[in-house]
C-alpha positions as semicolon CSV with decimal commas, in nm:
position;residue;x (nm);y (nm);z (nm)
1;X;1,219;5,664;6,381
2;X;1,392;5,404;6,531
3;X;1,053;5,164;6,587
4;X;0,986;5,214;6,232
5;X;1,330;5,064;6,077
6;X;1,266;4,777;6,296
7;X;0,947;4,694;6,208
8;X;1,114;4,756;5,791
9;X;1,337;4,466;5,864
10;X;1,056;4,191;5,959
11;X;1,038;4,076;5,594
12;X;1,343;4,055;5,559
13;X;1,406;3,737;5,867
14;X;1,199;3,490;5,609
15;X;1,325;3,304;5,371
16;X;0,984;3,369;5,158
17;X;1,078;3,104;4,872
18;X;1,023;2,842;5,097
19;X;0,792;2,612;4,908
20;X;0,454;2,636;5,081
21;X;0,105;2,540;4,961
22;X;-0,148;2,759;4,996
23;X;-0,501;2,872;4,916
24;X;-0,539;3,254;4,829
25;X;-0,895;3,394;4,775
26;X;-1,006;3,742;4,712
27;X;-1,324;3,952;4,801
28;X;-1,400;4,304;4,720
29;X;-1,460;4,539;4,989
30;X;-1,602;4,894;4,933
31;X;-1,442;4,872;4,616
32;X;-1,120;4,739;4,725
33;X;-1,021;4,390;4,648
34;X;-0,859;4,241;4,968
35;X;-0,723;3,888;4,996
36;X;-0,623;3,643;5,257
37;X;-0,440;3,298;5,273
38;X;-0,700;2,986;5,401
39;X;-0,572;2,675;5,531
40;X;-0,856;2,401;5,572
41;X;-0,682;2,048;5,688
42;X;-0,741;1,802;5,387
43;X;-0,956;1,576;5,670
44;X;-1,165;1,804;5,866
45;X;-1,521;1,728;5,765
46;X;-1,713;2,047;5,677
47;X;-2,054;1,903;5,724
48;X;-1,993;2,020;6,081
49;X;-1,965;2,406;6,146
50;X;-1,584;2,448;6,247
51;X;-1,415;2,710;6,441
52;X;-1,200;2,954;6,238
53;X;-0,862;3,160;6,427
54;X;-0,773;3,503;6,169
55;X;-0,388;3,514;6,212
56;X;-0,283;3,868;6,101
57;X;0,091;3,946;6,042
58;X;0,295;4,271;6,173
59;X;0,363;4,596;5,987
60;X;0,538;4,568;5,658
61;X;0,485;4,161;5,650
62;X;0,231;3,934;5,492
63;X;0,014;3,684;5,539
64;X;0,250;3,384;5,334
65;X;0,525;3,543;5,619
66;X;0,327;3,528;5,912
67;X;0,185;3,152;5,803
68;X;0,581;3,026;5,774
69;X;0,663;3,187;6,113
70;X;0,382;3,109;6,296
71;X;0,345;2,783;6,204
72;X;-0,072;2,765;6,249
73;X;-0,108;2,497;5,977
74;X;-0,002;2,236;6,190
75;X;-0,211;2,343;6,483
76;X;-0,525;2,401;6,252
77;X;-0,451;2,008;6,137
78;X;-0,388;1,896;6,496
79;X;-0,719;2,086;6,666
80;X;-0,962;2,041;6,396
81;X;-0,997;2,414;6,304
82;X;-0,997;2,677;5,968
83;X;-0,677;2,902;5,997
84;X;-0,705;3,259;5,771
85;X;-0,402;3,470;5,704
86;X;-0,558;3,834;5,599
87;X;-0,316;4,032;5,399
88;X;-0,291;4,444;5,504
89;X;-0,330;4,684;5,271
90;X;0,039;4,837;5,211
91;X;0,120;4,551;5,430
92;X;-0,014;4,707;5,756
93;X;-0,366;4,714;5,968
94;X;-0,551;5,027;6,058
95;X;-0,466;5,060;6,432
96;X;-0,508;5,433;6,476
97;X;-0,110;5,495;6,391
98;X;-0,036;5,806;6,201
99;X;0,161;5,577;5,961
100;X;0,055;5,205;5,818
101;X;-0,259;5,206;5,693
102;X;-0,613;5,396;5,703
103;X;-0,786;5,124;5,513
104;X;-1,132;4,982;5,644
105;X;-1,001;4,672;5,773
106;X;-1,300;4,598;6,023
107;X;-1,516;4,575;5,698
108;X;-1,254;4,350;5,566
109;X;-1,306;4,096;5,838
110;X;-1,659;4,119;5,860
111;X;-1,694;4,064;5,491
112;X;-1,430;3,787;5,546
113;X;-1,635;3,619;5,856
114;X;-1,963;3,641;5,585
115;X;-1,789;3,480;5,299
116;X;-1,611;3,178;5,485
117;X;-1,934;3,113;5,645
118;X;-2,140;3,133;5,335
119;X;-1,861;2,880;5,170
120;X;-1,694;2,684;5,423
121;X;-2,001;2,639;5,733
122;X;-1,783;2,780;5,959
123;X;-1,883;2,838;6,367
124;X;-2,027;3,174;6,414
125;X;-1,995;3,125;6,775
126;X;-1,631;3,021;6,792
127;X;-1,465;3,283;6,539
128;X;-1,074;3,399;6,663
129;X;-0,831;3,633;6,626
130;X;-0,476;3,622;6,694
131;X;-0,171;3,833;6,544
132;X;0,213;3,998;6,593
133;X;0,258;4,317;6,669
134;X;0,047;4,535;6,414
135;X;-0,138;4,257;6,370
136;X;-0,142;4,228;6,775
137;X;-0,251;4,544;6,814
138;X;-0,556;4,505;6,527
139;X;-0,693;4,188;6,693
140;X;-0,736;4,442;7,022
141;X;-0,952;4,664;6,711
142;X;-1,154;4,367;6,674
143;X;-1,224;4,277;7,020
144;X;-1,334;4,638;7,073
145;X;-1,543;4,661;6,736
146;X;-1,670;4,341;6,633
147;X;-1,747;4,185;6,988
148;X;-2,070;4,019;6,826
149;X;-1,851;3,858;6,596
150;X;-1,520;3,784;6,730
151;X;-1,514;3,550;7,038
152;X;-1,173;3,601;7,163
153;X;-0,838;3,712;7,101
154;X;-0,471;3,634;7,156
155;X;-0,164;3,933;7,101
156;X;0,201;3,870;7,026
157;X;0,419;4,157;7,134
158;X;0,117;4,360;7,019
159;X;-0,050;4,668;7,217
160;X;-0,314;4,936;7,170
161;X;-0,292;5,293;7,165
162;X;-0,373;5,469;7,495
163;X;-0,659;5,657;7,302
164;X;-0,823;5,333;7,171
165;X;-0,812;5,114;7,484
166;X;-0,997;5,426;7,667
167;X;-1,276;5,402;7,444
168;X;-1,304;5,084;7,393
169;X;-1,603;4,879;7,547
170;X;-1,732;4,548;7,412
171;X;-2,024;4,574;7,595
172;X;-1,977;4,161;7,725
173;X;-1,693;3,954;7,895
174;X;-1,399;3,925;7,655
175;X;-1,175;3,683;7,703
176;X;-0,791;3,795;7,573
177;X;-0,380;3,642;7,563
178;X;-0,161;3,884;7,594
179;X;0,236;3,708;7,558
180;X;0,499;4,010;7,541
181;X;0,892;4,011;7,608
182;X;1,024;4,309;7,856
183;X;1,313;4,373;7,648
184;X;1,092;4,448;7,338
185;X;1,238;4,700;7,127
186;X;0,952;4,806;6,901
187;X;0,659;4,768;7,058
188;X;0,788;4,864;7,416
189;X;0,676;4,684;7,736
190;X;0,689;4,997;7,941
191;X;0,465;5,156;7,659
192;X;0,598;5,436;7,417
193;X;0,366;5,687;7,147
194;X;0,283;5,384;6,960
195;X;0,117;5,170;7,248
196;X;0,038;5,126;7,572
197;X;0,243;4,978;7,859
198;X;0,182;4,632;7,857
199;X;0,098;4,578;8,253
200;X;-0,152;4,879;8,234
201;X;-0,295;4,691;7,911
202;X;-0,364;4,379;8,064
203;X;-0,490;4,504;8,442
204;X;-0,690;4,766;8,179
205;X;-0,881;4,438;8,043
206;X;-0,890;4,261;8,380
207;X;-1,076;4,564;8,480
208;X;-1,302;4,535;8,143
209;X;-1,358;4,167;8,226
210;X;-1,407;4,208;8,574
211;X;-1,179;3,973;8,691
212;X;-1,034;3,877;9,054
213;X;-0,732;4,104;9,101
214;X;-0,456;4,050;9,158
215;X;-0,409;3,716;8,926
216;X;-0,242;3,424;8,958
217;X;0,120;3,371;8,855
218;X;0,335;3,058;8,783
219;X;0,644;3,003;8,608
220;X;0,694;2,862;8,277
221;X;0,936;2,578;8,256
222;X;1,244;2,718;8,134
223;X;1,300;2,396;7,926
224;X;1,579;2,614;7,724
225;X;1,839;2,778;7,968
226;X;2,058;2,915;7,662
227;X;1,797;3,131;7,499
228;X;1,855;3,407;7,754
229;X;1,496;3,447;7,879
230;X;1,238;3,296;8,110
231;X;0,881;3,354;8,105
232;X;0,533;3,341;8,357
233;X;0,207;3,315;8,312
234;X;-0,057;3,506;8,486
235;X;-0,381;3,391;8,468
236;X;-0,683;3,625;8,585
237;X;-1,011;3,444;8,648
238;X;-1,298;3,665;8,514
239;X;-1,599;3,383;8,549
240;X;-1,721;3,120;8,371
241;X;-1,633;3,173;8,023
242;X;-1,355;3,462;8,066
243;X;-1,054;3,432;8,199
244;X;-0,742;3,714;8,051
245;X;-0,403;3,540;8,044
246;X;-0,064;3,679;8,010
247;X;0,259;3,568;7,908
248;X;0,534;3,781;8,052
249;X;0,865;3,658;7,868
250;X;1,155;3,877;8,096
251;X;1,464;3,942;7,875
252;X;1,252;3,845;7,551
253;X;1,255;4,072;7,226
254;X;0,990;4,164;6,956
255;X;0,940;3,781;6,885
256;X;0,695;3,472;6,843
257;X;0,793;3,267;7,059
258;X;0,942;2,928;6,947
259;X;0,909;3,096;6,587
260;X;1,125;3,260;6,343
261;X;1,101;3,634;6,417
262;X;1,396;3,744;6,576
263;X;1,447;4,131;6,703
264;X;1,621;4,014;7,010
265;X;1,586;3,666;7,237
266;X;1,338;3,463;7,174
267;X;1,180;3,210;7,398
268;X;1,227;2,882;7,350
269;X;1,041;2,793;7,632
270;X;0,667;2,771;7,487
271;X;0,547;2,799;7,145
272;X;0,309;3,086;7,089
């Protein structure tokens, strides 16, 4: 399928032997031993619990891909915060697909969210998940299945199956990012059998979060008038402490924007 040799050629847009630190750990779960890439900032003083954001790559990438395109370390350094970069089993996340993977990867974070706790004293309370595209759509799995653990949640050109979005309840206020291009190519904006239209998936979690319909739109400065795309931001005000916002990048492909992934325009805009 068409979707499917697009997502194939993802690993192949990196230049993976980039030199690049890194910290790789490994825990076993259910008999499987998973691993993940941690990035703690050489000053950030551990004797205070410290939020941690999960960063999870797209289908048939990894974690040592998504840190080089993504570009997290520097923001982890900047904000004071623990950035993790999970690796998939057969370099996918279980997202209800027929293909990618069937592994438990809901244990996986859990187990993940026990161990950095129990060795790095990080904030229970302010645990995050972002991702692109399979990993987009798996940090929706989270914020439908580990609400109690998860706080909130940001997708890149990232969706959820119609199926899963119906069923999903996370029985509080969930505050999500949504930032999608309409020209996307694999993970469509209209929607396609892999995910849901984008629109209907935000308005769907407006509606979870009860927010104020319709929201509030403004345009992103379109600082870069050659990278063929502009973008808005719509911001839906759900109370206090949840608010769902969404980037709508028109003319933008399946892309991080300001990174390195490149099916189709990328905004240079913002930086995801």
């Amino acid at each position: 399928m068409k979707f499917i040799k697009l997502f194939i050629l993802l690993p192949l847009l990196v230049f993976t032997q980039l030199a690049l630190s890194q910290t790789s750990s490994t825990i076993n779960v259910n008999g499987v031993n998973r691993n993940y890439i941690i990035h703690i900032p050489s000053n950030l003083d551990l004797s205070i619990p410290r939020p941690v954001v999960f960063n999870f790559h797209g289908f048939t990438s990894n974690g040592t891909q998504q840190r080089l395109n993504t570009g997290f370390d520097a923001v982890a350094t900047a904000n004071d915060f623990i950035v993790v970069y999970p690796n998939g089993v057969g370099n996918a996340w279980n997202v209800g697909w027929d293909f990618g993977s069937s592994a438990d990867d809901i244990g996986f974070v859990n187990a993940m969210i026990d161990t950095l706790h129990a060795r790095h004293n990080i904030d229970l309370g302010r645990v995050y998940s972002t991702g692109f595209s399979n990993g987009g759509f798996f940090s929706y799995e989270l914020a439908c299945n580990l609400p109690d653990r998860i706080t909130a949640i940001a997708s890149v050109a990232g969706s959820m199956l119609p199926e899963r979005l119906n069923q999903c309840d996370p029985g509080r206020p969930f505050p999500i990012m949504q930032i999608h291009g309409t020209s996307d190519l694999v993970v469509s904006y209209n929607g396609s059998g892999i995910g849901t239209g984008i629109e209907n998936l935000v308005n769907s979690w407006a509606e979870i979060n009860e927010c104020s319909m319709p929201g509030e739109t403004i345009d992103v400065e379109n600082i870069n008038t050659n990278d063929q795309t502009t973008s808005e931001r719509t911001d839906y005000q759900c109370g206090a402490e949840t608010n769902v916002a969404f980037y709508k990048i028109t003319g933008g492909g399946h892309t991080w924007p300001d990174g390195n992934f490149n099916i189709g325009a990328v905004s240079l805009d913002f930086n995801a």
